[in-house]
PDB file of C-alpha atoms in Angstrom:
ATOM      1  CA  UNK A 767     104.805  48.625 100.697  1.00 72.00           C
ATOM      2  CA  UNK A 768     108.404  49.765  99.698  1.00 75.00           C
ATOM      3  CA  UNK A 769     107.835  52.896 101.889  1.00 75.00           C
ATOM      4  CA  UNK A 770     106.619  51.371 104.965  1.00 76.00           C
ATOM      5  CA  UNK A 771     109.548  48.707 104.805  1.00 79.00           C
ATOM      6  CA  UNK A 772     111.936  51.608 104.951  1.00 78.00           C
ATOM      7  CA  UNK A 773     110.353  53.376 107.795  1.00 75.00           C
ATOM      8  CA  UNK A 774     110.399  49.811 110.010  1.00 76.00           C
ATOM      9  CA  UNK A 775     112.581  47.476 108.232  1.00 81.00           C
ATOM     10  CA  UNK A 776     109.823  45.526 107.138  1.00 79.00           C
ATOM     11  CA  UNK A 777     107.953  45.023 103.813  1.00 80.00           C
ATOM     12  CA  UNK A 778     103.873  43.961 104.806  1.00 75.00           C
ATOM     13  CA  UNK A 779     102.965  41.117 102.835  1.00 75.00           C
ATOM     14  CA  UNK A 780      99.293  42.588 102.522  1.00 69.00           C
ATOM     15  CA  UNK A 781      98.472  46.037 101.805  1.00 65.00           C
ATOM     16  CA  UNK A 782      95.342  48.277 101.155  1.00 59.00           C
ATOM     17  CA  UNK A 783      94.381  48.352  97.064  1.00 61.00           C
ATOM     18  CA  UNK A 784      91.367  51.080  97.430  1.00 56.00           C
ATOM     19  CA  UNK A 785      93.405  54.068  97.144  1.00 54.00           C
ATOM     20  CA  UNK A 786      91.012  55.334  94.426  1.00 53.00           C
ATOM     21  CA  UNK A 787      88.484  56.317  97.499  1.00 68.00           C
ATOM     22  CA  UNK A 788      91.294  57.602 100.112  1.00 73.00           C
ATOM     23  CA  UNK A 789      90.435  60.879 101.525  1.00 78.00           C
ATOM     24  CA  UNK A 790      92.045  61.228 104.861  1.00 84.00           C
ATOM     25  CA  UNK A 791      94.183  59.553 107.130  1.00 88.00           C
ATOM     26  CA  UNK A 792      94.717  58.822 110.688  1.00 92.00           C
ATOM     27  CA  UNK A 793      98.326  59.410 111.815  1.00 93.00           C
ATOM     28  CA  UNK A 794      98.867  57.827 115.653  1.00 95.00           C
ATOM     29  CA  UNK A 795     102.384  57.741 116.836  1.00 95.00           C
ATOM     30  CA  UNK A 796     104.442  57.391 120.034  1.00 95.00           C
ATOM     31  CA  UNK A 797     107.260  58.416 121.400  1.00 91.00           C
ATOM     32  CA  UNK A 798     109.119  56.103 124.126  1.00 83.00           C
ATOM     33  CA  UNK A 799     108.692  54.229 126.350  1.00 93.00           C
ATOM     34  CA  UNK A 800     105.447  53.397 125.259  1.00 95.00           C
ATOM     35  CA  UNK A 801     103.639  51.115 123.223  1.00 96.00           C
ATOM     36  CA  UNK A 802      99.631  51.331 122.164  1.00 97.00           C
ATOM     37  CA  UNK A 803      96.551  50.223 121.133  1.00 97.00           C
ATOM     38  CA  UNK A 804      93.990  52.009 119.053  1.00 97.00           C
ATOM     39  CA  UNK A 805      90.334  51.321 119.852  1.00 97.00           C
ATOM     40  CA  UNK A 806      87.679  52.701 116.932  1.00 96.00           C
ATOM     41  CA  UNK A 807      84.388  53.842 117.921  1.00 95.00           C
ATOM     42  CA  UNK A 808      82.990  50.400 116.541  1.00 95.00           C
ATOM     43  CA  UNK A 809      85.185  48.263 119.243  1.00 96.00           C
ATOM     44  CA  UNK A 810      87.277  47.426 116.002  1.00 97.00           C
ATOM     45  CA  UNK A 811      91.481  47.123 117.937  1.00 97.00           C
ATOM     46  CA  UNK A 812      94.705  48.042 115.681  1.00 97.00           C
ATOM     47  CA  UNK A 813      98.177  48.175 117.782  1.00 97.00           C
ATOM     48  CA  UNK A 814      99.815  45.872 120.990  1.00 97.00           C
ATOM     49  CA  UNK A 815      97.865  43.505 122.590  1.00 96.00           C
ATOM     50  CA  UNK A 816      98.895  44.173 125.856  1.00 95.00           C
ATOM     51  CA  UNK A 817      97.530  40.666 127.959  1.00 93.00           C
ATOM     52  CA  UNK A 818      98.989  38.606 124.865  1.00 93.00           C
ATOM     53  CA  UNK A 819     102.026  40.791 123.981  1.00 94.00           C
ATOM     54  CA  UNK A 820     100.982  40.541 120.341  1.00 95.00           C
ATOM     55  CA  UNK A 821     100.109  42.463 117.110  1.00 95.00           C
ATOM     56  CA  UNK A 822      96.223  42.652 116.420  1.00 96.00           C
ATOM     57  CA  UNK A 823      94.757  44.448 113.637  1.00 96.00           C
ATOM     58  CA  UNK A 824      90.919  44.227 113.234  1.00 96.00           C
ATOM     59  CA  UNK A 825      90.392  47.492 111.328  1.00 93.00           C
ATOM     60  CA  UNK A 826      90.303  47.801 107.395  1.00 87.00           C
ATOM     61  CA  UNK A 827      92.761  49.620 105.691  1.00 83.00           C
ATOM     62  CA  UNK A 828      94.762  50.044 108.833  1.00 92.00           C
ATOM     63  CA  UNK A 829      98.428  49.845 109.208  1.00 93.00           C
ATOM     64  CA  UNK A 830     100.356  49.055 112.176  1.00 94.00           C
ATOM     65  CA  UNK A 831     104.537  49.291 112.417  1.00 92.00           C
ATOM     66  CA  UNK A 832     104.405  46.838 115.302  1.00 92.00           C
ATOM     67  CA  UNK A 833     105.972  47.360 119.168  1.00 91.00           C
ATOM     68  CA  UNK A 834     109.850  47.259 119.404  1.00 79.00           C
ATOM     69  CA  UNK A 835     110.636  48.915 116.853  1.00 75.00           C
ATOM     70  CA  UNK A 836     112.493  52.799 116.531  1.00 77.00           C
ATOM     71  CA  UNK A 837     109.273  54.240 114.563  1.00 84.00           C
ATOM     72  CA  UNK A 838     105.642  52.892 116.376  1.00 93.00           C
ATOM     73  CA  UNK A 839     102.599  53.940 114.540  1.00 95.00           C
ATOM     74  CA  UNK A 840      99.218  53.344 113.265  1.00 96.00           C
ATOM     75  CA  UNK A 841      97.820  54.980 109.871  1.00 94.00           C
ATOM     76  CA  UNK A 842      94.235  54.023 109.427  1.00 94.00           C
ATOM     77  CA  UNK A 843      92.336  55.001 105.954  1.00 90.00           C
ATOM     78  CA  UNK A 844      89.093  56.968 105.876  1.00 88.00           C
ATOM     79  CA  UNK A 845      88.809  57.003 109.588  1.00 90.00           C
ATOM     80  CA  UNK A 846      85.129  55.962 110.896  1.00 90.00           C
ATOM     81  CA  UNK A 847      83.388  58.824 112.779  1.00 89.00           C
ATOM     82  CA  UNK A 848      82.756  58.695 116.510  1.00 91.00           C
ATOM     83  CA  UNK A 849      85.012  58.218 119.896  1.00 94.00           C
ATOM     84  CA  UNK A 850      88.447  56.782 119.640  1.00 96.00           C
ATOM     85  CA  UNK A 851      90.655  55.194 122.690  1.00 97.00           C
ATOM     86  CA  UNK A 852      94.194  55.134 122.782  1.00 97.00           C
ATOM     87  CA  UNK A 853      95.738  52.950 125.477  1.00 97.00           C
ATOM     88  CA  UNK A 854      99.275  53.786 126.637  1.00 97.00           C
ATOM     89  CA  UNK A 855     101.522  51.051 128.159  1.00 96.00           C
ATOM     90  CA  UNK A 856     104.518  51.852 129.601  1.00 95.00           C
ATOM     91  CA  UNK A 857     107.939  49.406 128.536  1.00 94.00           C
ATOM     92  CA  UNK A 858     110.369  51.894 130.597  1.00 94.00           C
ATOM     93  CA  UNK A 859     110.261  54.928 133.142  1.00 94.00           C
ATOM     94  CA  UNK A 860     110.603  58.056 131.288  1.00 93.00           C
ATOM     95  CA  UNK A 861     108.645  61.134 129.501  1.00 92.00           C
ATOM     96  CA  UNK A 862     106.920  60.181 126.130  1.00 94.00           C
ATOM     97  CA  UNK A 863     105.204  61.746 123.322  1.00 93.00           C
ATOM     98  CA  UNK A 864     101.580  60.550 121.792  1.00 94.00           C
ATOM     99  CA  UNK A 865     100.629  62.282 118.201  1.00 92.00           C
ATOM    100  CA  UNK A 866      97.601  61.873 116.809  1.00 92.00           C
ATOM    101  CA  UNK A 867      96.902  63.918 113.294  1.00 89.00           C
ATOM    102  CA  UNK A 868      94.704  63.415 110.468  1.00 87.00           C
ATOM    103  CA  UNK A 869      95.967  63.920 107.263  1.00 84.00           C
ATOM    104  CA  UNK A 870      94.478  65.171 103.758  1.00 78.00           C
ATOM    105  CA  UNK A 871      95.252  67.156 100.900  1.00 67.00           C
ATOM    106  CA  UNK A 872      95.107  70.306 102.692  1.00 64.00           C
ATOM    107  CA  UNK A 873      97.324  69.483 104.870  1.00 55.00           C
ATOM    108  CA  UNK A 874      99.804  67.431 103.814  1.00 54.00           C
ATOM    109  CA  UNK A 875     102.397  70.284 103.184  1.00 53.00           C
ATOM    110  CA  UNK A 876     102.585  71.191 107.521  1.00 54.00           C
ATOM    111  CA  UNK A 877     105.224  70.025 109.079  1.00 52.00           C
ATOM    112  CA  UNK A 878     104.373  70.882 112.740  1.00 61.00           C
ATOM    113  CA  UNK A 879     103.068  67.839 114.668  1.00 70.00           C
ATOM    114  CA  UNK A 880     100.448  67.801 117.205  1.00 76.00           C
ATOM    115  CA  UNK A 881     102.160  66.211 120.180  1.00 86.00           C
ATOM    116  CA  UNK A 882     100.950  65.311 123.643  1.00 90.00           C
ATOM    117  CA  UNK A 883     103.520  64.977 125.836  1.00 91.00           C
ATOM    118  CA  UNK A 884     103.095  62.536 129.557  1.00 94.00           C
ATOM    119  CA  UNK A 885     105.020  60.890 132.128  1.00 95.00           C
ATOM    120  CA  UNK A 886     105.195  57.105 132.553  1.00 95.00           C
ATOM    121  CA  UNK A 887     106.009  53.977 134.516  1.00 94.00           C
ATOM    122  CA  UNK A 888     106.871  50.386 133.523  1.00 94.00           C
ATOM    123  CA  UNK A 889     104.032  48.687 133.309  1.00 93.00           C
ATOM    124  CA  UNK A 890     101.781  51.567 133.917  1.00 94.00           C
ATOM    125  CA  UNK A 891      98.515  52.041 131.757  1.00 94.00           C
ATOM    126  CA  UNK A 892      96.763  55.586 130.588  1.00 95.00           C
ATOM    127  CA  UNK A 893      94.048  56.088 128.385  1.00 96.00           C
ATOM    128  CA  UNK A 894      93.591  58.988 125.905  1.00 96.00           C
ATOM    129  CA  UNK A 895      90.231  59.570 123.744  1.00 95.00           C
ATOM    130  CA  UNK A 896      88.962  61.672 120.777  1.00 93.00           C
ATOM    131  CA  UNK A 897      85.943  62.075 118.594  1.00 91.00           C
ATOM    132  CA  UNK A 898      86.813  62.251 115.425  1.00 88.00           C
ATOM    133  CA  UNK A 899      84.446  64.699 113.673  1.00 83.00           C
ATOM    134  CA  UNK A 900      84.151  66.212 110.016  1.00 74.00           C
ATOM    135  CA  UNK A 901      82.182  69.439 109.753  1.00 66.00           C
ATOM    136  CA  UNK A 902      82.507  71.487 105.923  1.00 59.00           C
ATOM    137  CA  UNK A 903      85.044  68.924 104.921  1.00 58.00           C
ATOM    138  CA  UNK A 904      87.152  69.850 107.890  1.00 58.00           C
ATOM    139  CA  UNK A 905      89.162  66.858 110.491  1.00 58.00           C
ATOM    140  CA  UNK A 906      88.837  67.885 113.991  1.00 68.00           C
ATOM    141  CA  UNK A 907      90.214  65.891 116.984  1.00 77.00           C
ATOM    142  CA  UNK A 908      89.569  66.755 120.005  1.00 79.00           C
ATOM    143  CA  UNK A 909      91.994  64.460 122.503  1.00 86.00           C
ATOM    144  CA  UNK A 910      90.807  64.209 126.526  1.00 91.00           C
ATOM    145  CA  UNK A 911      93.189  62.423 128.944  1.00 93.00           C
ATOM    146  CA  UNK A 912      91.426  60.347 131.387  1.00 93.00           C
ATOM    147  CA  UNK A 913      93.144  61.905 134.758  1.00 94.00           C
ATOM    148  CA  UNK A 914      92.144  61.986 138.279  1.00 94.00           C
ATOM    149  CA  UNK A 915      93.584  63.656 140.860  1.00 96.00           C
ATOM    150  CA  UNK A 916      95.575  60.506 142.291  1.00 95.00           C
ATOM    151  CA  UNK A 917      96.982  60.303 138.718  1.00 95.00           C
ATOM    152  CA  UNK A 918      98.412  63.269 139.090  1.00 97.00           C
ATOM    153  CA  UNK A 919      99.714  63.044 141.807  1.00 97.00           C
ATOM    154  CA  UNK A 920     101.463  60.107 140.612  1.00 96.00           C
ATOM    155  CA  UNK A 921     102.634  61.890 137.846  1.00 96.00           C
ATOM    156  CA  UNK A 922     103.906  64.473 139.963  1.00 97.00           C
ATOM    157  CA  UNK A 923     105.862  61.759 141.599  1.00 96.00           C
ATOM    158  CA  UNK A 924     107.457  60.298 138.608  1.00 96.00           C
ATOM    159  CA  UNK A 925     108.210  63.930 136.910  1.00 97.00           C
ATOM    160  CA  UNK A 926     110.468  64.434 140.136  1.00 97.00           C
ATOM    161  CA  UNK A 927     111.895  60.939 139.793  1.00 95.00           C
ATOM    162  CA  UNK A 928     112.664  61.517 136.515  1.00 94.00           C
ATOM    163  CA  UNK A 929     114.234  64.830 137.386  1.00 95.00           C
ATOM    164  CA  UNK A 930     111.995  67.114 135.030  1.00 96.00           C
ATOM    165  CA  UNK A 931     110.760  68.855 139.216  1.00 97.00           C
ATOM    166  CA  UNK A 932     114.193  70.103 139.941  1.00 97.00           C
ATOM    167  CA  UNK A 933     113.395  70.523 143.803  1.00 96.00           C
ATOM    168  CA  UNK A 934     112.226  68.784 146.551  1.00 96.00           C
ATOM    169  CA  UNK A 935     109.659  71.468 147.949  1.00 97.00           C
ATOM    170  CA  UNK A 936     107.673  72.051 144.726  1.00 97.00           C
ATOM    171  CA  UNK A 937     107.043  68.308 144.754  1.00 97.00           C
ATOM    172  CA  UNK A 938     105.498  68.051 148.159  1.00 97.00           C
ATOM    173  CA  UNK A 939     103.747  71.349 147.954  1.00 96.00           C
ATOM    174  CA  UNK A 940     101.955  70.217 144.520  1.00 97.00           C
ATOM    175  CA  UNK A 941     101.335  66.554 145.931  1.00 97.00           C
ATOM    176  CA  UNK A 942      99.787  68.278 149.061  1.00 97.00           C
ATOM    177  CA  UNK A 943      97.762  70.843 146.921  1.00 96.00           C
ATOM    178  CA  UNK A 944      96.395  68.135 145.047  1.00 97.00           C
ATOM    179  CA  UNK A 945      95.443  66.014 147.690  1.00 96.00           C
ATOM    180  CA  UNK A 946      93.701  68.360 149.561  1.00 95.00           C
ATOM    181  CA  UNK A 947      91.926  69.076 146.638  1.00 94.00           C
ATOM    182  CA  UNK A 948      90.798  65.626 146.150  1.00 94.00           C
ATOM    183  CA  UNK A 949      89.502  65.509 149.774  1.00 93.00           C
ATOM    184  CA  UNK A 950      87.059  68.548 149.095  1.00 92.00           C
ATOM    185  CA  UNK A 951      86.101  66.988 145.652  1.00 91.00           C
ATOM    186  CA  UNK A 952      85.029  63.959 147.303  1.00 90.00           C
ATOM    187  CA  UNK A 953      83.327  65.532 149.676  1.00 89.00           C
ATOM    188  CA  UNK A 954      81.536  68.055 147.465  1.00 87.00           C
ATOM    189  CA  UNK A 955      80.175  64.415 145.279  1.00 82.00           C
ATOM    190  CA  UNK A 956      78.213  63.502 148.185  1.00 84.00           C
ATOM    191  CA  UNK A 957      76.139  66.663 148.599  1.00 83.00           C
ATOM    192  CA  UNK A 958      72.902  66.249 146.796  1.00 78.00           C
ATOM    193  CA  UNK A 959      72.141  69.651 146.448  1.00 78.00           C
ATOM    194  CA  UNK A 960      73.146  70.282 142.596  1.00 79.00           C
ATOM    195  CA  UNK A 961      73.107  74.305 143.209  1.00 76.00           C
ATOM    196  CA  UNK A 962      75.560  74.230 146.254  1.00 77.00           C
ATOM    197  CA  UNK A 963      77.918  71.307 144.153  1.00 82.00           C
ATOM    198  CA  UNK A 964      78.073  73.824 141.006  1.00 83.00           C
ATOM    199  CA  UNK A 965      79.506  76.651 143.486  1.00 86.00           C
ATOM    200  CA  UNK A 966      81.823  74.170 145.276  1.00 87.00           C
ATOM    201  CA  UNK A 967      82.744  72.510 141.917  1.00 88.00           C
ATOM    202  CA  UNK A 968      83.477  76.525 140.675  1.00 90.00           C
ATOM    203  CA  UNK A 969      86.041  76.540 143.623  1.00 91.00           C
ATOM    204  CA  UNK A 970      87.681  73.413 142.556  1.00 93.00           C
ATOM    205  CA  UNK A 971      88.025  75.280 139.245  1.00 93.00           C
ATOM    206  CA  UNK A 972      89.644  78.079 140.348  1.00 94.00           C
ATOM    207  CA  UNK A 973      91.701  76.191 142.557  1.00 95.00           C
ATOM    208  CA  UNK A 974      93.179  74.007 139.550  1.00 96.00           C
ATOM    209  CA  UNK A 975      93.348  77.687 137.543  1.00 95.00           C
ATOM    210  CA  UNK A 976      95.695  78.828 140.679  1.00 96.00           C
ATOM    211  CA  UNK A 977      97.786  76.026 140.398  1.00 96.00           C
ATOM    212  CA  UNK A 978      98.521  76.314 136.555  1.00 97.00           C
ATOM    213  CA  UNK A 979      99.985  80.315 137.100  1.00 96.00           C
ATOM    214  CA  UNK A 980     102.214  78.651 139.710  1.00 96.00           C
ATOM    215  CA  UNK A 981     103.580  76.476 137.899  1.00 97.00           C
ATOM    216  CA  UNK A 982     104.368  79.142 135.130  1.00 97.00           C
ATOM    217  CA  UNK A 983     106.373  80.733 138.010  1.00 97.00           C
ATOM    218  CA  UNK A 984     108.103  77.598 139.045  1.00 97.00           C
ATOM    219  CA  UNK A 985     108.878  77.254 134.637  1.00 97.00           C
ATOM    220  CA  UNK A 986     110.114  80.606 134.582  1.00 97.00           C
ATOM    221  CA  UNK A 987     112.163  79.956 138.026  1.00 97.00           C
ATOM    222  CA  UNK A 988     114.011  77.076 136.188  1.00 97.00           C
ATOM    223  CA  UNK A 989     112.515  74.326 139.238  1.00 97.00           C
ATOM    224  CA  UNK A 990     110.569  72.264 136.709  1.00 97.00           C
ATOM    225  CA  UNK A 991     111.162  71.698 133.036  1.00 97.00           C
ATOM    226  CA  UNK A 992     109.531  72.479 130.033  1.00 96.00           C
ATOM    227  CA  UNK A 993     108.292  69.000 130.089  1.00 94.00           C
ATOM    228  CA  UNK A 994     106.935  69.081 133.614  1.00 96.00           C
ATOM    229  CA  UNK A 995     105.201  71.767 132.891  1.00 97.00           C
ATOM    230  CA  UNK A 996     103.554  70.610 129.606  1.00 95.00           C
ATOM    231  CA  UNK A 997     102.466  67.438 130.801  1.00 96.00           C
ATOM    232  CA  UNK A 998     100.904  68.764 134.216  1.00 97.00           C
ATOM    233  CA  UNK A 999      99.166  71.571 132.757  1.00 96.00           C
ATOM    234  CA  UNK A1000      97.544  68.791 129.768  1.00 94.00           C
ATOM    235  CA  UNK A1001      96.370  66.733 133.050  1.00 96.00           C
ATOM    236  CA  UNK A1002      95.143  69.618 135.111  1.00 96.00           C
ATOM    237  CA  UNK A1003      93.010  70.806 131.682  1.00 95.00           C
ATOM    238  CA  UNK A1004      91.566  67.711 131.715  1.00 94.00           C
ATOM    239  CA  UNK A1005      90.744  67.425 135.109  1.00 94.00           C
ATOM    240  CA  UNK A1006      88.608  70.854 135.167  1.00 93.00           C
ATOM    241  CA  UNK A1007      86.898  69.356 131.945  1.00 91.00           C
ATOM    242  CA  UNK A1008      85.816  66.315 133.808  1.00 88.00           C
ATOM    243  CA  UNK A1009      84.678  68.259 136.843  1.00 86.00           C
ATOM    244  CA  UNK A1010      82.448  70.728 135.020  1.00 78.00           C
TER     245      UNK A1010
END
């Protein structure tokens, strides 16, 4: 209790006794202008109730700082198996960081966090998921952005707004890129041949492949930032993950 009240400036009146049987812990942070809301693969919520604008914590052993305050973050003991949600709302316009770790005796000693990095509006919701997984008494995450190719584009928007796309041009030509690529994905769902949709779906691939070496060129050009480039190359993963 002492330790979390120096981290947020606030001593929990209750606080979790079983630490006999902890093995691992979930570490979910953000970065602003964010705040969050942790969904377990029972339904179970820990974090900002965004409707209400209130704390709710449903999950044993969990811990959350609260919203508003410099550190936001939710440590949950002996994380249950299955397929997390994270929901992102936006309290500003601006870049932000989500990290999600689990933590154990093996690995208590890195210092290297496992950040995602995205691009936000006020107001503005996104959703990240994981299954959590233990295999030989290892913790694996593996963390999926739900992305489309309108959210991209949006993205694309608000990285130039924010000034992280230096230049005019590189905005429109990505926007344009990607929304010609939407029109052929849409088109290619309505074929019902699945043989001819895996080729076209292939191209789509490729496509999204191209667009991640140019924007290595525009990095190494100095018209988008590191950040740009980080957060559009996480979404356009995703996107040829959903697409397979």
């Amino acid at each position: 209790k002492h330790i979390i009240k120096i981290l947020t400036g606030k001593q929990p009146e209750n606080f979790y006794e079983k630490w006999s049987t902890l093995k691992r812990i979930l570490f979910i942070r953000v970065y602003s202008p964010v705040d969050f809301m942790v969904v377990a693969p029972n339904n179970d919520k820990v974090g900002k109730d965004f409707l209400n604008n209130k704390i709710v914590n449903e999950i044993e052993g969990a811990f959350y700082s609260g919203f508003n305050k410099e550190a936001e973050f939710v440590t949950i003991i002996n994380p249950e198996k299955g397929d997390y949600e994270i929901k992102l709302q936006g309290i500003d316009n601006g870049s932000y960081k989500l990290g999600i770790d689990i933590l154990n005796d093996n690995n208590l000693k890195e210092t290297k966090e496992n950040l995602i990095s995205g691009i936000i509006s006020l107001g503005k919701e996104e959703i990240f998921t994981f299954n959590y997984i233990e295999n030989n008494n290892e913790q694996n995450i593996i963390i999926e952005k739900k992305v489309s190719f309108n959210s991209i584009i949006q993205d694309i928007e608000e990285l130039y707004q924010n000034k992280e796309i230096k230049k005019s041009f590189i905005k429109k030509s990505l926007k344009r890129q990607f929304k010609n690529l939407e029109r052929k994905y849409n088109k290619i769902e309505k074929i019902k041949k699945s043989y001819h949709k895996k080729i076209l779906k292939k191209y789509i691939q490729k496509s999204l492949n191209f667009a991640k070496r140019k924007l290595k060129f525009y990095l190494k050009q100095n018209w988008i930032t590191q950040t740009a480039y980080d957060i559009l190359i996480n979404d356009i993963d995703n996107l040829i993950i959903k697409i397979k």
